[in-house]
PDB file of C-alpha atoms in Angstrom:
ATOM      1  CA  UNK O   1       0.000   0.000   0.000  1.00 77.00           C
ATOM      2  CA  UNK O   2       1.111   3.765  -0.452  1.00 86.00           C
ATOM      3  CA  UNK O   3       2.047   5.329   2.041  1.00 94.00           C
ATOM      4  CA  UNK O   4       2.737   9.481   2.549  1.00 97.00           C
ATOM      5  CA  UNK O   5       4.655  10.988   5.598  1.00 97.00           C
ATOM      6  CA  UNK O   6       5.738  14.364   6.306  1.00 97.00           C
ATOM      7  CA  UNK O   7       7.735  14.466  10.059  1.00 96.00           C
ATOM      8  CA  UNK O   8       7.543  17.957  10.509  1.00 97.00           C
ATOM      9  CA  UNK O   9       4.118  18.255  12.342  1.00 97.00           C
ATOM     10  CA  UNK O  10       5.058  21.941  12.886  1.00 97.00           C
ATOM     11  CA  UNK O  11       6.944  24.508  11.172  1.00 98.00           C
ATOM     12  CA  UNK O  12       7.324  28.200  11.888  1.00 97.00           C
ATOM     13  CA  UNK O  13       9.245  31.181   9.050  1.00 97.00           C
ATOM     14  CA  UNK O  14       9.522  35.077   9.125  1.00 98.00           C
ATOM     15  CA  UNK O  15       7.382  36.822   7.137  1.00 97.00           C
ATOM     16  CA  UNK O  16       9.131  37.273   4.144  1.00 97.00           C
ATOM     17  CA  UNK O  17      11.711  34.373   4.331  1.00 98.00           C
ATOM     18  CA  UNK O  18      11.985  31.535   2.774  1.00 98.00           C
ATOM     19  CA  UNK O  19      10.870  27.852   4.078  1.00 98.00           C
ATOM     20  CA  UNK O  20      10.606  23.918   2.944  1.00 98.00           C
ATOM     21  CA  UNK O  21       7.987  21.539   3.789  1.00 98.00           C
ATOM     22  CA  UNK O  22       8.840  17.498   3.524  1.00 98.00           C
ATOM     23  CA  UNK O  23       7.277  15.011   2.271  1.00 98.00           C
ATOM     24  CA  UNK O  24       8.401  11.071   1.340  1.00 98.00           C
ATOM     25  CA  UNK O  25       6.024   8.723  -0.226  1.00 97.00           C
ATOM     26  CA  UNK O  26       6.418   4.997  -1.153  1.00 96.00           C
ATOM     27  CA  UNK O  27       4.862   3.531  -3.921  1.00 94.00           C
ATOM     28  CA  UNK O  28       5.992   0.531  -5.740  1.00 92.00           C
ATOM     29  CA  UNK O  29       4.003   2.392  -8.752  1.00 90.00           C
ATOM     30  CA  UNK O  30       5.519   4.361 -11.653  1.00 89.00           C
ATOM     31  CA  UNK O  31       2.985   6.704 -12.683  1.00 90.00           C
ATOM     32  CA  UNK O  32       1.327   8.737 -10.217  1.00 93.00           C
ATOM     33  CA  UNK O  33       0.975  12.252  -9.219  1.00 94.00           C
ATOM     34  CA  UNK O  34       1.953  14.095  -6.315  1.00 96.00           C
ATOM     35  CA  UNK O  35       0.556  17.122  -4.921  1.00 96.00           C
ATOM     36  CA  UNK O  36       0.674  19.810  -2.106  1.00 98.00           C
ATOM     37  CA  UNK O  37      -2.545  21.041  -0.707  1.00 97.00           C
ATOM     38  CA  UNK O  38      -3.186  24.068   1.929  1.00 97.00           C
ATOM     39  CA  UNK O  39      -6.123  23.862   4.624  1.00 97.00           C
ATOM     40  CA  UNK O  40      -6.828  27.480   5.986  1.00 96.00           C
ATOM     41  CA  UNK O  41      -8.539  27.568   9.388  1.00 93.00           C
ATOM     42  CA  UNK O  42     -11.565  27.210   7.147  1.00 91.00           C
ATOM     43  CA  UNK O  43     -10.537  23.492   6.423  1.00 93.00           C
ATOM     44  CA  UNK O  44     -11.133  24.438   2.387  1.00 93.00           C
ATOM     45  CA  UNK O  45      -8.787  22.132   0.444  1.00 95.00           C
ATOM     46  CA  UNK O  46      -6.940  24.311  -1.759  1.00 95.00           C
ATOM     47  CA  UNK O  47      -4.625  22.677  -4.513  1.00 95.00           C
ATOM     48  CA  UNK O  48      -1.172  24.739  -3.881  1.00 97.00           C
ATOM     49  CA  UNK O  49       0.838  22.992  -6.365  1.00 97.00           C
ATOM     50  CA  UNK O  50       1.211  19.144  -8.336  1.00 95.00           C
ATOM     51  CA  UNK O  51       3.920  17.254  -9.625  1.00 96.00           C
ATOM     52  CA  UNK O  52       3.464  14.270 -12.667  1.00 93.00           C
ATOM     53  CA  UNK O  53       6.264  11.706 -11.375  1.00 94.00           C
ATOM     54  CA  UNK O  54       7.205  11.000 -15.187  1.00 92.00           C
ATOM     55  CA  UNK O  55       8.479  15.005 -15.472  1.00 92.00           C
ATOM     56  CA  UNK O  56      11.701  15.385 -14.350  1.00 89.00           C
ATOM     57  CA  UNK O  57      11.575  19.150 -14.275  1.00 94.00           C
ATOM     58  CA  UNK O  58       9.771  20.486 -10.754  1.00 97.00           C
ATOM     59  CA  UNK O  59       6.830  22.016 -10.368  1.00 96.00           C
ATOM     60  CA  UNK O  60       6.377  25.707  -9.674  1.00 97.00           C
ATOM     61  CA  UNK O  61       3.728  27.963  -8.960  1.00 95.00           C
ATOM     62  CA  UNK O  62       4.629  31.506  -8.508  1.00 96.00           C
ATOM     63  CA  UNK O  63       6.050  31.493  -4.711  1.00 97.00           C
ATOM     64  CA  UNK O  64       5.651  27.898  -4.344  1.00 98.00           C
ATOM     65  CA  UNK O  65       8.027  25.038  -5.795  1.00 98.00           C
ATOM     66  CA  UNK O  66       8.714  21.685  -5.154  1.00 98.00           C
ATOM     67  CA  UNK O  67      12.030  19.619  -5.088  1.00 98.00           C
ATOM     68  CA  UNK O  68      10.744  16.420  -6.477  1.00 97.00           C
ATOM     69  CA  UNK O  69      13.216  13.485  -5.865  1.00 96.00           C
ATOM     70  CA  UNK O  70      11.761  10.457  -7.645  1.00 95.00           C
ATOM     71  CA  UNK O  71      14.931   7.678  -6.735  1.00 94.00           C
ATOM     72  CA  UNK O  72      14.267   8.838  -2.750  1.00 96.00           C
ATOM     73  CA  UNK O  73      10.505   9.437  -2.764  1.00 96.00           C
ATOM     74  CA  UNK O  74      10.943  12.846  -1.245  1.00 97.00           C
ATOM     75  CA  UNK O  75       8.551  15.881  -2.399  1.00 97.00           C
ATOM     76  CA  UNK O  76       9.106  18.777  -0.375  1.00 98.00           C
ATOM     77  CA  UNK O  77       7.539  22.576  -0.806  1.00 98.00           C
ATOM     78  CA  UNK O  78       9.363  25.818  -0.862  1.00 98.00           C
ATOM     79  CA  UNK O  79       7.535  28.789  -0.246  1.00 98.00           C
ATOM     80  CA  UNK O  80       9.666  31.984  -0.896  1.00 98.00           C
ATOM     81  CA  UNK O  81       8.575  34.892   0.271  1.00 98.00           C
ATOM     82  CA  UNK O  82       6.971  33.426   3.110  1.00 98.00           C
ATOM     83  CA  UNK O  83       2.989  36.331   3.828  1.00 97.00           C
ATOM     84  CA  UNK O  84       0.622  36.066   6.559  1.00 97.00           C
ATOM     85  CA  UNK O  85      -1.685  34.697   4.261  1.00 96.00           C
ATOM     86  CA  UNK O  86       0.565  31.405   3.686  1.00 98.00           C
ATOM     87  CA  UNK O  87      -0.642  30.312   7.638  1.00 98.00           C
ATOM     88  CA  UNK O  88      -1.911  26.671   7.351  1.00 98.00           C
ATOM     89  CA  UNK O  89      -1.902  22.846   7.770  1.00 98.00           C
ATOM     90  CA  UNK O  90       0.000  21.616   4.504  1.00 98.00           C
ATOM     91  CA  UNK O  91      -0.671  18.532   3.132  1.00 98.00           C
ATOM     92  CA  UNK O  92       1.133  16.167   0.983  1.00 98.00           C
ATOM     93  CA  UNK O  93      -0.752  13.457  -1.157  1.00 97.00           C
ATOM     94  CA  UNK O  94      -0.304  10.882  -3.510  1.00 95.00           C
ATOM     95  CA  UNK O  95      -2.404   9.298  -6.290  1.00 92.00           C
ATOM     96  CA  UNK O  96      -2.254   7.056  -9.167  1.00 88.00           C
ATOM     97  CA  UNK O  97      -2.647   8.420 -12.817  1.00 82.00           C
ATOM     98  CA  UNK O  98      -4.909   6.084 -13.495  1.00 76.00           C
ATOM     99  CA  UNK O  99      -7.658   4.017 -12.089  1.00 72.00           C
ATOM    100  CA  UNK O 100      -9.587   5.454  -9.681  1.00 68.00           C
ATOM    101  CA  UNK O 101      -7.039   8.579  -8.003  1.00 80.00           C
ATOM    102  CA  UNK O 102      -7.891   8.195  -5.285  1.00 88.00           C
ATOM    103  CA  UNK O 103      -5.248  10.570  -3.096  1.00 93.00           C
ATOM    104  CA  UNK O 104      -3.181   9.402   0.169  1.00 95.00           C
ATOM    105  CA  UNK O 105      -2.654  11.883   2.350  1.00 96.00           C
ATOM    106  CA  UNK O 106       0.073  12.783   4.856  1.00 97.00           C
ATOM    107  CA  UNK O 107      -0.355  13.628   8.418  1.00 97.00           C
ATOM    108  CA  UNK O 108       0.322  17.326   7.606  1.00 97.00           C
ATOM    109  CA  UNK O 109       2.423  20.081   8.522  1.00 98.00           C
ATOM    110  CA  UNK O 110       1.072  23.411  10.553  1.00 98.00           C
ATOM    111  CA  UNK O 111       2.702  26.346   9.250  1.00 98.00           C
ATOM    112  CA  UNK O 112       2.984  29.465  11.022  1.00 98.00           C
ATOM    113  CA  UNK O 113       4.118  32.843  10.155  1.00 97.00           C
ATOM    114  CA  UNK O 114       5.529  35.255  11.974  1.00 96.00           C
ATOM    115  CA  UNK O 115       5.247  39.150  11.332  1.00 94.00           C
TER     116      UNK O 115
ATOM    117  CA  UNK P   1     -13.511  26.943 -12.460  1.00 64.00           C
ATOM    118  CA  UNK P   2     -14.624  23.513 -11.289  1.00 70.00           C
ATOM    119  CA  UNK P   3     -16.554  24.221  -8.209  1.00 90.00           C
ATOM    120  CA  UNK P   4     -18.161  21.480  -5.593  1.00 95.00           C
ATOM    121  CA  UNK P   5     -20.875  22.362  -3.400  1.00 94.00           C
ATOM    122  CA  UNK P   6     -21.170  20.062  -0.067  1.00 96.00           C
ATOM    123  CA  UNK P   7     -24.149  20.524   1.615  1.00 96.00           C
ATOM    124  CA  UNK P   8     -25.025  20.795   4.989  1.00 97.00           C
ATOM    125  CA  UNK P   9     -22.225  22.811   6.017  1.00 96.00           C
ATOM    126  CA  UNK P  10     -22.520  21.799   9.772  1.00 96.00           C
ATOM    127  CA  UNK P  11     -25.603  19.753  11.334  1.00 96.00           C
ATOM    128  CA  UNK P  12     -25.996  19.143  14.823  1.00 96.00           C
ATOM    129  CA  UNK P  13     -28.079  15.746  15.688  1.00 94.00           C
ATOM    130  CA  UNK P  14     -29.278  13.308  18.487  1.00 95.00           C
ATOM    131  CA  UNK P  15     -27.527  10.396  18.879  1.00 96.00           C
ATOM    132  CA  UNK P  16     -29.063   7.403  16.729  1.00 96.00           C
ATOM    133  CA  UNK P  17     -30.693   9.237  13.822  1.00 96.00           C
ATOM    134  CA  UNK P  18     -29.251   9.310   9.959  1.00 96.00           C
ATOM    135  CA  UNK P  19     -28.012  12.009   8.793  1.00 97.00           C
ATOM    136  CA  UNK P  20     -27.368  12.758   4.930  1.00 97.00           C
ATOM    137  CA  UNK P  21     -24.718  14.681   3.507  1.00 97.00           C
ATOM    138  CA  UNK P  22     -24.721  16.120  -0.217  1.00 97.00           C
ATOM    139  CA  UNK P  23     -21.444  16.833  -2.516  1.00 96.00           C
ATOM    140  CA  UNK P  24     -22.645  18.268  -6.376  1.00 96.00           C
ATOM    141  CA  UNK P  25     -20.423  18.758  -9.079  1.00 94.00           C
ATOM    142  CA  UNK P  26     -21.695  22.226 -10.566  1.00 93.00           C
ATOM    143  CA  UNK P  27     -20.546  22.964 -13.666  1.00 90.00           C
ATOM    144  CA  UNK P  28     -18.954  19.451 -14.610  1.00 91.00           C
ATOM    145  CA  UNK P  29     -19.514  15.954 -14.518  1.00 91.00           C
ATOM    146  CA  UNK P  30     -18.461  13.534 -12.002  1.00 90.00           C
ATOM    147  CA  UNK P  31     -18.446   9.705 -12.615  1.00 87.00           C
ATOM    148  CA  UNK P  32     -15.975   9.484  -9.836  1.00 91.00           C
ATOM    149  CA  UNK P  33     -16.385  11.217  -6.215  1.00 94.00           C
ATOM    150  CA  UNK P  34     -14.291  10.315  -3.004  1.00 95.00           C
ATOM    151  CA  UNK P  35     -15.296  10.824   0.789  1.00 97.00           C
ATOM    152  CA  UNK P  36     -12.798  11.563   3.380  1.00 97.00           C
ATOM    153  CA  UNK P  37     -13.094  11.970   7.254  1.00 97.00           C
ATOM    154  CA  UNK P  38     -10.979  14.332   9.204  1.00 96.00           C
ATOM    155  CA  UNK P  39     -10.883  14.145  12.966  1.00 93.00           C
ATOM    156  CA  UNK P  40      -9.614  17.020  14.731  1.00 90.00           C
ATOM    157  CA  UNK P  41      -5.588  17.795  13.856  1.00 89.00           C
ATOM    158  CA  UNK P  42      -5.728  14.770  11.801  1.00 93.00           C
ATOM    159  CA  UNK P  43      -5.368  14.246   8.223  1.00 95.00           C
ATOM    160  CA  UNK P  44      -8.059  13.137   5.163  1.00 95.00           C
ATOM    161  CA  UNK P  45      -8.888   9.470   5.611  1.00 95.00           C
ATOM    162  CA  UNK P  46     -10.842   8.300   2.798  1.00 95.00           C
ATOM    163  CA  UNK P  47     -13.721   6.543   3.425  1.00 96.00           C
ATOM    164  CA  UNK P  48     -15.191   5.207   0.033  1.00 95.00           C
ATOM    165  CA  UNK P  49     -14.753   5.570  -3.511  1.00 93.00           C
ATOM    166  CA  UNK P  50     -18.113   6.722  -5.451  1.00 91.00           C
ATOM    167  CA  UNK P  51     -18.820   5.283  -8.663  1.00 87.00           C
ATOM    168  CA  UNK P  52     -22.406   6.800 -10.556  1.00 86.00           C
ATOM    169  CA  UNK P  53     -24.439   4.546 -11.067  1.00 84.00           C
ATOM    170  CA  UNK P  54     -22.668   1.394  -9.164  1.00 87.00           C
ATOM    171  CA  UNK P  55     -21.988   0.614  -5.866  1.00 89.00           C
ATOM    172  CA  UNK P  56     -19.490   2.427  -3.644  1.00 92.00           C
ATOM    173  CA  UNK P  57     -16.141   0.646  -3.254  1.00 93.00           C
ATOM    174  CA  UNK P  58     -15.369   0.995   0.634  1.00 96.00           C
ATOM    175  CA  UNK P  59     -11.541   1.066   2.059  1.00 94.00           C
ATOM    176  CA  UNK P  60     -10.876  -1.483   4.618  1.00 94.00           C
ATOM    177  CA  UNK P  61     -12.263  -0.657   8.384  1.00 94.00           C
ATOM    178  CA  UNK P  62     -15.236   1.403   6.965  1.00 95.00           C
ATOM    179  CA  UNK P  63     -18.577   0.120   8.023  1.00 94.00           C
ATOM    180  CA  UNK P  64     -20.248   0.314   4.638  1.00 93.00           C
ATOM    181  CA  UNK P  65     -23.898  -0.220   6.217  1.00 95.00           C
ATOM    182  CA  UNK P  66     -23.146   2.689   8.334  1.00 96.00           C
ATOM    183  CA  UNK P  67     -22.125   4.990   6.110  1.00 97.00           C
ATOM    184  CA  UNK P  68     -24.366   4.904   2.629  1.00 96.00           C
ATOM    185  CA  UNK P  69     -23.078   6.352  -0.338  1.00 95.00           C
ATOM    186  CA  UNK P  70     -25.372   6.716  -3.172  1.00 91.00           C
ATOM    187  CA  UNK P  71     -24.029   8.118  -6.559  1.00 90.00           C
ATOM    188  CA  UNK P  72     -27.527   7.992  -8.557  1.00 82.00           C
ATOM    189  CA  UNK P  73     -26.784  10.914 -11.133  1.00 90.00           C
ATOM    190  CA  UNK P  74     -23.204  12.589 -12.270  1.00 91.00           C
ATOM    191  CA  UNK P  75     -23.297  15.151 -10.275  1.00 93.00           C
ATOM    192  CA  UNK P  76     -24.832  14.016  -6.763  1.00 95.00           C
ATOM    193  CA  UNK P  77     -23.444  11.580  -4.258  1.00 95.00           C
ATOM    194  CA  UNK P  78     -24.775  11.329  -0.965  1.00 96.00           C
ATOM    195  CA  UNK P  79     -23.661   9.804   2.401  1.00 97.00           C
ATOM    196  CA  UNK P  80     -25.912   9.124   4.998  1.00 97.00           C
ATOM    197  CA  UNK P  81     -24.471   8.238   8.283  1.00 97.00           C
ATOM    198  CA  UNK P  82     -27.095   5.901   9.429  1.00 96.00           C
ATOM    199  CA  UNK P  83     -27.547   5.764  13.411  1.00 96.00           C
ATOM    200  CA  UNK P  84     -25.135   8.113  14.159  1.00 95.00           C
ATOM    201  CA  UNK P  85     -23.289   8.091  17.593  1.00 95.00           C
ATOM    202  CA  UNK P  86     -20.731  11.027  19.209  1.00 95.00           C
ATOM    203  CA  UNK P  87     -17.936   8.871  17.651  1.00 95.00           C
ATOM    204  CA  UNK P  88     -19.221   9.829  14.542  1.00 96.00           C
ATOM    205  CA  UNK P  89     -18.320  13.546  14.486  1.00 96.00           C
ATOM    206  CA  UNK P  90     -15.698  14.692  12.601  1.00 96.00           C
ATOM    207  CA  UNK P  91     -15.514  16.702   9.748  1.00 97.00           C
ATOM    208  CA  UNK P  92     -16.422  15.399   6.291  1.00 98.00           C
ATOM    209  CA  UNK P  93     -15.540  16.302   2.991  1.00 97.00           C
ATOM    210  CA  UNK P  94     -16.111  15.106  -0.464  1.00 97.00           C
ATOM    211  CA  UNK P  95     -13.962  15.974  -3.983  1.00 95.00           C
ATOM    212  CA  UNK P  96     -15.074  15.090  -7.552  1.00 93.00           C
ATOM    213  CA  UNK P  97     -12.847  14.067 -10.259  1.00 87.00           C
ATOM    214  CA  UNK P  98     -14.575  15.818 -13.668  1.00 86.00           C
ATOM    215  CA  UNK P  99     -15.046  12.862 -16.030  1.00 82.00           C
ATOM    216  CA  UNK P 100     -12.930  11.995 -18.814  1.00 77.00           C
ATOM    217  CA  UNK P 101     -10.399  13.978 -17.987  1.00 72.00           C
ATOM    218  CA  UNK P 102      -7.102  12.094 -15.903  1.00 68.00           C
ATOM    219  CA  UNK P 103      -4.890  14.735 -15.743  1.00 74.00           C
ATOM    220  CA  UNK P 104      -7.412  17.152 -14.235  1.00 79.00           C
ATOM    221  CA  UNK P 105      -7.045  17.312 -10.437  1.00 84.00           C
ATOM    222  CA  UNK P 106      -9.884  16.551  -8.088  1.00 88.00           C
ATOM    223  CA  UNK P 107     -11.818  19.339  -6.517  1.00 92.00           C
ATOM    224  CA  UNK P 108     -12.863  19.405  -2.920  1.00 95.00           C
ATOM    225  CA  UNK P 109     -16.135  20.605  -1.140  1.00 96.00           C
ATOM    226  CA  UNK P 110     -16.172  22.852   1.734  1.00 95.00           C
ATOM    227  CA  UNK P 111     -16.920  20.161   3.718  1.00 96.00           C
ATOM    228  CA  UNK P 112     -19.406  18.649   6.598  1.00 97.00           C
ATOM    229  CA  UNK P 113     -19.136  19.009  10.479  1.00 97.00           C
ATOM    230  CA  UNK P 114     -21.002  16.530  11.547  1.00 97.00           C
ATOM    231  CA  UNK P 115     -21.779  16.699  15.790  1.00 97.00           C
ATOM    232  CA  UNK P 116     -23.641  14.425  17.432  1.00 96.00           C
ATOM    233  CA  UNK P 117     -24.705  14.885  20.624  1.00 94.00           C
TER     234      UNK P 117
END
């Protein structure tokens, strides 16, 4: 079965500064997807950035990037320019291309920002 | 862009009644849903895989006479948490994957708080 797991259960940055979020997965699989999501107080799941394993190049989104490292199933998050706004649990997840997708989750990380 | 609606937002109940929750795909078409449970400063658990017009396939430990998924149309599932008890309550949340399209991501609901008292 696939597993996620991120061992940072909290993580604290200045505003403004830089900081990385990890993640390793295992998966006996070759295809699959990888993703970052962001849960506000609010608890909406908001899609912050996804990786296709078969791309070597890494995934960015404006602030957000990821260092994807297929051979030692780690996915971890960079936000630069760390705002107020960033403040949440982070979650990594995993799910097959095809089939069903259904996503694995990680026990998430609790970011906090400090002005 | 994609949007899901989840529906109640929170509901409050008594102890051994059902309780149904709703997750619509608005502006696409969902042959495949998915419904997690999140405990308090825990992460997404799924619960069951929803397939329109089939039955749900259930991951292992989930009681799937207790919880009732029904997927009758591509854009409604329910769950109905039959006989709820306080162990029950926890936060719910459905996604939607828009059919025939792989490489598009799922899309979550708001989600459910479910308390039962």
């Amino acid at each position: 079965a696939q597993t996620v797991t991120q061992s940072q259960p909290e993580m604290s940055v200045q505003e403004a500064e830089t900081v990385t979020l990890s993640c390793t997965y295992d998966t006996s699989e070759s295809d699959y997807y990888l993703f970052w999501y962001k849960q506000p107080p609010s608890r909406q799941m908001i899609l912050v950035i996804r990786q296709e394993a078969y791309k070597q190049q890494n995934a960015t989104e404006n602030r957000f990037s990821v260092n994807f490292q297929k051979a030692a199933k780690s996915f971890s998050l960079k936000i630069s320019d760390s705002q107020l706004g960033d403040a949440a649990m982070y979650f990594c997840a995993y799910g097959l291309i095809q089939g069903a997708q259904k996503l694995v989750f990680g026990q998430g990380t609790r970011l906090t920002i400090n002005p | 862009g994609a949007v899901v609606s989840q529906h109640p937002s929170w509901v409050i109940c008594k102890s051994g009644t059902s309780v149904k929750i709703e997750c619509r795909s608005l502006d696409f078409q969902a042959t495949t849903m998915f419904w997690y449970r999140q405990f308090p400063k825990q992460s997404l658990m799924l619960m069951a895989t929803s397939n329109e017009g089939s039955k749900a396939t259930y991951e292992q430990g989930v009681e799937k006479d207790k919880f009732l998924i029904n997927h009758a149309s591509l854009t409604l599932s329910t769950l109905t948490v039959t006989s709820a008890h306080p162990e029950d309550s926890s936060f719910y949340i459905c996604s939607a994957r828009p059919a025939g399209r792989l490489n598009q991501p799922q899309h979550f609901g708001d989600g459910t708080r479910l308390s039962i008292l």
